[in-house]
Tab-separated table of C-alpha atoms in Angstrom:
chain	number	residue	atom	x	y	z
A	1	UNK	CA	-9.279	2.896	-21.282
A	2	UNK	CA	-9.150	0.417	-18.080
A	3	UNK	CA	-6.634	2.488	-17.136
A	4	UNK	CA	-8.265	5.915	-17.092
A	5	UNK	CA	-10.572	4.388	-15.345
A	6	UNK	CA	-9.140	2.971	-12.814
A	7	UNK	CA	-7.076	6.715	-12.388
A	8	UNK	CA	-10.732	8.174	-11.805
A	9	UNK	CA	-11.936	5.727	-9.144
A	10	UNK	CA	-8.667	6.179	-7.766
A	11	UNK	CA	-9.119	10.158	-7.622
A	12	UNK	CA	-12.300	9.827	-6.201
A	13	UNK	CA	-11.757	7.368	-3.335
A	14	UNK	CA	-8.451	9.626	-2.397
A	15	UNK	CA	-10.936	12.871	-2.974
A	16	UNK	CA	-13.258	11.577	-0.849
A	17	UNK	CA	-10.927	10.498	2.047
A	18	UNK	CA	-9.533	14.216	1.797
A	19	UNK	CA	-13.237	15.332	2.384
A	20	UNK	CA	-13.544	13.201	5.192
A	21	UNK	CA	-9.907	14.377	6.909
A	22	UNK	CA	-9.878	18.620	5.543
A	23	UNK	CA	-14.157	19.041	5.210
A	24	UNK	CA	-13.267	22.491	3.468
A	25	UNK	CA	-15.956	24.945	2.412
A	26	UNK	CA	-14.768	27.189	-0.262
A	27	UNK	CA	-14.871	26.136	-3.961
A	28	UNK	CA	-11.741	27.047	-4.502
A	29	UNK	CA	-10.996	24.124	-1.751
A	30	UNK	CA	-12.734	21.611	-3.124
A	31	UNK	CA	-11.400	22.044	-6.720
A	32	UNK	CA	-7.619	21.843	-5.681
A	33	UNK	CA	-8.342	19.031	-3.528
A	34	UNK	CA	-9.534	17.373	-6.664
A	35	UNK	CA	-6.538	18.566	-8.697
A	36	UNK	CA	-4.187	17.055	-6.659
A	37	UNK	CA	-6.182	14.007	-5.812
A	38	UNK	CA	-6.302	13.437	-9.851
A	39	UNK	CA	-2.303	14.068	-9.536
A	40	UNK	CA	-2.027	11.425	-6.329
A	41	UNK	CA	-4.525	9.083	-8.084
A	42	UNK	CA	-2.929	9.173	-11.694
A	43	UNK	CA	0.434	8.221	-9.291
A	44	UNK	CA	-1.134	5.095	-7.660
A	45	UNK	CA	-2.859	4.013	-11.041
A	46	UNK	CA	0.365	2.426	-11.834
A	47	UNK	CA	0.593	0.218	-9.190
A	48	UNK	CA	-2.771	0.355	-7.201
A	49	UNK	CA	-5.874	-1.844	-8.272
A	50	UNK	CA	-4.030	-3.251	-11.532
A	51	UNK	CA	-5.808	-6.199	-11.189
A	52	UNK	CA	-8.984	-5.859	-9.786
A	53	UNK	CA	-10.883	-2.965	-7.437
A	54	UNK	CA	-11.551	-4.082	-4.065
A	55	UNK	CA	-15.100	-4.671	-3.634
A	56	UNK	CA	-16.639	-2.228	-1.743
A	57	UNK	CA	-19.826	-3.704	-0.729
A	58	UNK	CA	-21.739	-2.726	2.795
A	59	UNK	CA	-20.110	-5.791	3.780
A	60	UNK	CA	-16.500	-5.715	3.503
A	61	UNK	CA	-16.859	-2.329	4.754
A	62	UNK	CA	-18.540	-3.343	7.682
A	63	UNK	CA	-15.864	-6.146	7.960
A	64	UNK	CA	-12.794	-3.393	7.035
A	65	UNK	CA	-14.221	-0.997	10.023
A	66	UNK	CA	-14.689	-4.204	12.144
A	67	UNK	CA	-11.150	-5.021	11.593
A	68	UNK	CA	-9.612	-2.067	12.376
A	69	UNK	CA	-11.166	-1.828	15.978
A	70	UNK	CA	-9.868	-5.535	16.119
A	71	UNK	CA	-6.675	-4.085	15.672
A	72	UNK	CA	-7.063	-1.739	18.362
A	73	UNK	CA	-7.298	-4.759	20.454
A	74	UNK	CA	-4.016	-6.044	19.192
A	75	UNK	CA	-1.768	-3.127	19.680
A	76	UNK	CA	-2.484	-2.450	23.215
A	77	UNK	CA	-1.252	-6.327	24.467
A	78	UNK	CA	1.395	-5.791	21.558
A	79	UNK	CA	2.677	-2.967	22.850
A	80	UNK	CA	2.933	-3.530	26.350
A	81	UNK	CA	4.412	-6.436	25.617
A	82	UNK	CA	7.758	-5.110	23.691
A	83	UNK	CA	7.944	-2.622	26.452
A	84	UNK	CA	7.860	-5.932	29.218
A	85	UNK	CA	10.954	-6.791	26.871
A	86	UNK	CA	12.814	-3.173	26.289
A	87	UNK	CA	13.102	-2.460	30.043
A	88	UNK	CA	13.794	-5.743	31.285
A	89	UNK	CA	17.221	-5.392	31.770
A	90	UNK	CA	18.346	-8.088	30.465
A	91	UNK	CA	16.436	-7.624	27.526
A	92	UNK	CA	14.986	-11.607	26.812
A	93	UNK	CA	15.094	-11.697	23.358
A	94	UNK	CA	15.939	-14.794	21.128
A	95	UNK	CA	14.979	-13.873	17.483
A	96	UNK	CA	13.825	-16.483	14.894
A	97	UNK	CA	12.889	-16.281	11.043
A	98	UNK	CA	9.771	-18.458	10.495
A	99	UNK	CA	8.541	-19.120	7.386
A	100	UNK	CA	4.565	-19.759	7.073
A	101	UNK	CA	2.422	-21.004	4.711
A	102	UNK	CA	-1.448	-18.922	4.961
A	103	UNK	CA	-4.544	-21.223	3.884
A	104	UNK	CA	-5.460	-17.633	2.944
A	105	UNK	CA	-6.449	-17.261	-0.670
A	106	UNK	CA	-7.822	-13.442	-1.482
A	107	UNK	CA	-4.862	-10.738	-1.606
A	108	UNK	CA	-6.887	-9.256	1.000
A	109	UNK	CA	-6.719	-11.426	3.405
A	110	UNK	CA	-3.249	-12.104	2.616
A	111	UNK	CA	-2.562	-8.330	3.144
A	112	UNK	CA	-4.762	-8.127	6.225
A	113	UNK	CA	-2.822	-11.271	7.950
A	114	UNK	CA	0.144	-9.517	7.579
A	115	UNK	CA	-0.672	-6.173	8.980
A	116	UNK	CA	-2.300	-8.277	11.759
A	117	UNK	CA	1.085	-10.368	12.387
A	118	UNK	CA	2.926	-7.243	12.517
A	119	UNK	CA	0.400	-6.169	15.305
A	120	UNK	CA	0.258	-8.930	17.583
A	121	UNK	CA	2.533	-9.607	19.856
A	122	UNK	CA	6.217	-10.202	19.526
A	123	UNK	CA	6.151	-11.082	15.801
A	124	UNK	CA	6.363	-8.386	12.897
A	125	UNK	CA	5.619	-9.528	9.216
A	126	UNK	CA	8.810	-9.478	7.063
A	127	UNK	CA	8.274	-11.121	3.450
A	128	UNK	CA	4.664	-11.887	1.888
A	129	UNK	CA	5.045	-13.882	-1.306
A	130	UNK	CA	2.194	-16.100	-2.612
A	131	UNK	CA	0.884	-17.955	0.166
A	132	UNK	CA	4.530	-18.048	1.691
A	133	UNK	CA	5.117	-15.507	5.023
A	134	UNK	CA	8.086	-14.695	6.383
A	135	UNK	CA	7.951	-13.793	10.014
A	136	UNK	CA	10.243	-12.652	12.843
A	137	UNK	CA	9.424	-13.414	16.332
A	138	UNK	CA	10.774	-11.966	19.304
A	139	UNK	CA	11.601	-15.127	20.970
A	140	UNK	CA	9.895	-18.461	19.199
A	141	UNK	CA	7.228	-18.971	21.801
A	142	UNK	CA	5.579	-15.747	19.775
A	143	UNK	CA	4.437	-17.745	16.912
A	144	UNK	CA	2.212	-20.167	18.530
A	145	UNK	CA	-1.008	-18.438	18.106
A	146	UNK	CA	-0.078	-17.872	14.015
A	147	UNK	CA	1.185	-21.356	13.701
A	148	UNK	CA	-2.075	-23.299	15.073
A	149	UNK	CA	-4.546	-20.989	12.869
A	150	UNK	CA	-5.395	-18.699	15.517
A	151	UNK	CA	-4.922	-15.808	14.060
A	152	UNK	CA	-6.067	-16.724	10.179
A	153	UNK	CA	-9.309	-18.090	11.792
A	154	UNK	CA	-9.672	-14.404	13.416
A	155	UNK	CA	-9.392	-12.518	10.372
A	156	UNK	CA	-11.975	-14.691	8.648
A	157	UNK	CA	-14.511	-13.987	10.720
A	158	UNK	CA	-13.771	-10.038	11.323
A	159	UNK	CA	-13.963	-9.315	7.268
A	160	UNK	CA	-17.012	-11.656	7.259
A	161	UNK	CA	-15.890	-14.587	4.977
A	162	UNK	CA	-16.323	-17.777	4.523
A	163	UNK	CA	-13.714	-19.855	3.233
A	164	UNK	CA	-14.167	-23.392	2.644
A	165	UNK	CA	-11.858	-26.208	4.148
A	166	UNK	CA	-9.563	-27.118	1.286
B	1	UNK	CA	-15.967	19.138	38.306
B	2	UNK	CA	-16.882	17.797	34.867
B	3	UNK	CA	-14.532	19.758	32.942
B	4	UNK	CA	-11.796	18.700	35.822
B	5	UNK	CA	-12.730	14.701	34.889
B	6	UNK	CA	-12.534	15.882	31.063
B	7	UNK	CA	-8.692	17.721	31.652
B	8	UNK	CA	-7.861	14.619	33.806
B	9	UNK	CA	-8.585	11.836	31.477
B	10	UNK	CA	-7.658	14.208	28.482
B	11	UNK	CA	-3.812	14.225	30.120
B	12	UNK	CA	-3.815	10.579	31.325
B	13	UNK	CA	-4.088	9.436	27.518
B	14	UNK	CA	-1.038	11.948	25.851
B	15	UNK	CA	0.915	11.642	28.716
B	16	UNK	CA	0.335	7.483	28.393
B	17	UNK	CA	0.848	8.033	24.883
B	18	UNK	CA	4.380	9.980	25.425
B	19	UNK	CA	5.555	7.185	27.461
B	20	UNK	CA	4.973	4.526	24.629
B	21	UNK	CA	6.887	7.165	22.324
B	22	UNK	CA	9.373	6.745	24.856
B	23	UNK	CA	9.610	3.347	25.622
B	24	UNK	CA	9.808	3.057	21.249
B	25	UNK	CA	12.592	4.675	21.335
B	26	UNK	CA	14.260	2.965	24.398
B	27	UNK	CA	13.845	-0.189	22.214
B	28	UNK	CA	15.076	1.267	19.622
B	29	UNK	CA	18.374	2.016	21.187
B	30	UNK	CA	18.670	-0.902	23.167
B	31	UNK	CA	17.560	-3.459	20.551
B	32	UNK	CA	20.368	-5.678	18.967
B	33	UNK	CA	19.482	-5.343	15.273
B	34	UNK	CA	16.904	-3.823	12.345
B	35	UNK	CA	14.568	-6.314	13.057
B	36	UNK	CA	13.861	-5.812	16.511
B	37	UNK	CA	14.028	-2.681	16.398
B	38	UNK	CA	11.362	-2.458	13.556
B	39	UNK	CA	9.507	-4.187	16.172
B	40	UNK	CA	9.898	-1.570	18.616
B	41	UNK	CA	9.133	0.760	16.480
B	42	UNK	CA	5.708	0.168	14.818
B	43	UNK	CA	4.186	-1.001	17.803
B	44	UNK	CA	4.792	1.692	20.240
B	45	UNK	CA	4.510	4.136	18.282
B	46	UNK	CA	1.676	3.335	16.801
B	47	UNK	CA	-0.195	3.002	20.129
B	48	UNK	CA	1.617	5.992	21.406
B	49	UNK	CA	0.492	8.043	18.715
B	50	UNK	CA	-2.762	6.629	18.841
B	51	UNK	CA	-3.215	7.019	22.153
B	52	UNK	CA	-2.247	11.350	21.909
B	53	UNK	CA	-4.771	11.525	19.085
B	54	UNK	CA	-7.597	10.053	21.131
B	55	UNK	CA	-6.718	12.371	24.128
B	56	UNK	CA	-6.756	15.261	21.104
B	57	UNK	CA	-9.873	13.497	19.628
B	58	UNK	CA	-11.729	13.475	23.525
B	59	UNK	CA	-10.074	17.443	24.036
B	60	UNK	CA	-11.910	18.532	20.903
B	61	UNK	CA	-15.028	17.185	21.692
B	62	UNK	CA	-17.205	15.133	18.798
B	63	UNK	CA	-18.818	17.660	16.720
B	64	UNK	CA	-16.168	17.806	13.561
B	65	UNK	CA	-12.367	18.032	14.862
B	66	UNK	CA	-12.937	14.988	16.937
B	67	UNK	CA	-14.563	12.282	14.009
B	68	UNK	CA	-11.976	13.589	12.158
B	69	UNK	CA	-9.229	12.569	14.324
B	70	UNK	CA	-10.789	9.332	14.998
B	71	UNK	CA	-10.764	8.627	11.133
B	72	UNK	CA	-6.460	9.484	11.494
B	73	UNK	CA	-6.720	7.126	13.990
B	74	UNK	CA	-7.694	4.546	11.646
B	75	UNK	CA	-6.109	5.063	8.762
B	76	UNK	CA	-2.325	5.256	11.326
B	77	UNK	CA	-3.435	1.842	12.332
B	78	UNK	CA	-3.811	0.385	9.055
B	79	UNK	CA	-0.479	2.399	7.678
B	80	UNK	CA	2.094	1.867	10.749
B	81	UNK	CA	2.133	-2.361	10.486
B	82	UNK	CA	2.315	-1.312	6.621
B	83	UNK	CA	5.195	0.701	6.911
B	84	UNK	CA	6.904	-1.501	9.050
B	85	UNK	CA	6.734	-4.316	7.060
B	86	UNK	CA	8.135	-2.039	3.801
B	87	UNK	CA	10.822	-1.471	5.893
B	88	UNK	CA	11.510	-4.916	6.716
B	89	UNK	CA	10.858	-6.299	3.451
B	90	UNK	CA	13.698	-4.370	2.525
B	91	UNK	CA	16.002	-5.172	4.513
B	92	UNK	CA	15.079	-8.999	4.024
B	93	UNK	CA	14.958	-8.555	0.413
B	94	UNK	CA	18.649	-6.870	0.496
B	95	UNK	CA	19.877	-10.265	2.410
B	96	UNK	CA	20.336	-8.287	5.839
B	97	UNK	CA	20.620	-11.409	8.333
B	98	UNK	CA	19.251	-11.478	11.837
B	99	UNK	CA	20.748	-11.144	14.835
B	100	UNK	CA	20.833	-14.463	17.173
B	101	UNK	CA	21.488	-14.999	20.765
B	102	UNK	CA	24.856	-16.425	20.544
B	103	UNK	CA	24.382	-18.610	24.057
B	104	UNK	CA	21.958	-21.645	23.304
B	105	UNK	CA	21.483	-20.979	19.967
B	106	UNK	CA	19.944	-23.922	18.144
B	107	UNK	CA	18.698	-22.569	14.598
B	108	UNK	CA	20.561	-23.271	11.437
């Protein structure tokens, strides 16, 4: 039963993003849009949402639409920075595995820290287990700003939460 | 003169975009090993892509075509740092060691 449901919120939310993406007009459309967003969503019911829905309140998705334009302001230092690196000849790389523990405790957040490592600057987000990342960097100096909170503290305050000190 | 402005900035964003798509794959060639080159990869590409769809997005003006691109927009932002970190994961999870700098190299 949890399951079927979770299939038909599933279906929906990937109907729904289809609408946004194809806005088609015939009925015919519409109805095989929904066919094979039941087939995509009965797909991602076995892995997607097992445990719990995210919560979409006005407020996360506020904080998810936030986020994303946040991430526009990643890429474009990120960016220009591996190309500083690619056509230096000399190509100044010295590549280190870090490992980091996140103070982050929603799988959100988690999940959101790592697509934001990957996105900033000279590190890219290799292994997320628990609270335990695994990160490559560029050249060590790259991991500062994750290291000293920077970046957690950031993603708190784009989705809008408040996470208490320990 | 307005549609000139329009053409100009149109151009200046897929041809910056191109160049990013270019530069991704420079890295990828000249990078030493999957990691780095994962790096080079999702980031310049992603903006490169992103930066062709907002020309397309700006071409095709805001009423439909262009909210729709912006929404790609998003939803390539959100999936490229995903997919590179699949592929990484991956390759960590298989044991695939990275490359050091042989010269000065202090890690253990």
């Amino acid at each position: 039963m949890k399951t079927v449901r979770r299939w038909v919120q599933l279906s929906i939310a990937l109907w729904l993003f289809w609408l946004v993406l194809a806005m088609p007009l015939d009925l015919s459309d519409l109805f095989w849009g929904l066919a094979v967003a039941g087939l995509a969503g009965l797909g991602a019911s076995f892995f997607l949402w097992r445990r719990q829905a995210p919560g979409l309140g006005a407020r996360n998705l506020a904080g998810l639409i936030f986020h994303v334009f946040d991430l526009v302001r990643l890429i474009v230092p990120a960016a220009l920075q591996v190309a500083r690196v690619v056509l230096d000849p000399s190509l100044p790389v010295q590549p280190r595995i870090i490992v980091y523990k996140t103070l982050l405790r929603g799988e959100l957040e988690r999940v959101t820290l790592a697509n934001t490592i990957t996105l900033t600057p000279g590190t890219h987000c290799v292994d997320l287990d628990g609270d335990r990342i695994t990160v490559h960097c560029l050249a060590p100096s790259f991991a500062d700003a994750l290291v000293d909170g920077r970046v957690e503290r950031r993603i708190l305050r784009s989705l809008g939460i408040s996470q208490a000190d320990d | 003169m307005l549609a000139a402005v329009h053409a100009l900035i149109v151009s200046f964003l897929v041809i910056a975009g191109a160049a990013f798509f270019f530069i991704g794959t420079l890295g990828l060639l000249r990078f030493p090993d999957f990691y780095t080159r994962v790096h080079a990869v999702t980031k310049c590409d992603a903006l490169g892509a992103g930066l062709v769809l907002l020309g397309l997005a700006i071409w095709s003006g805001p009423d439909g075509e262009g909210v729709r691109i912006m929404a790609l927009i998003a939803l390539l932002l959100l999936s490229s740092p995903t997919a590179g970190h699949a592929l990484a994961r991956a390759a960590f999870r298989t044991g695939l060691q990275p490359w050091t700098r042989e010269d000065g190299d202090e890690s253990d």
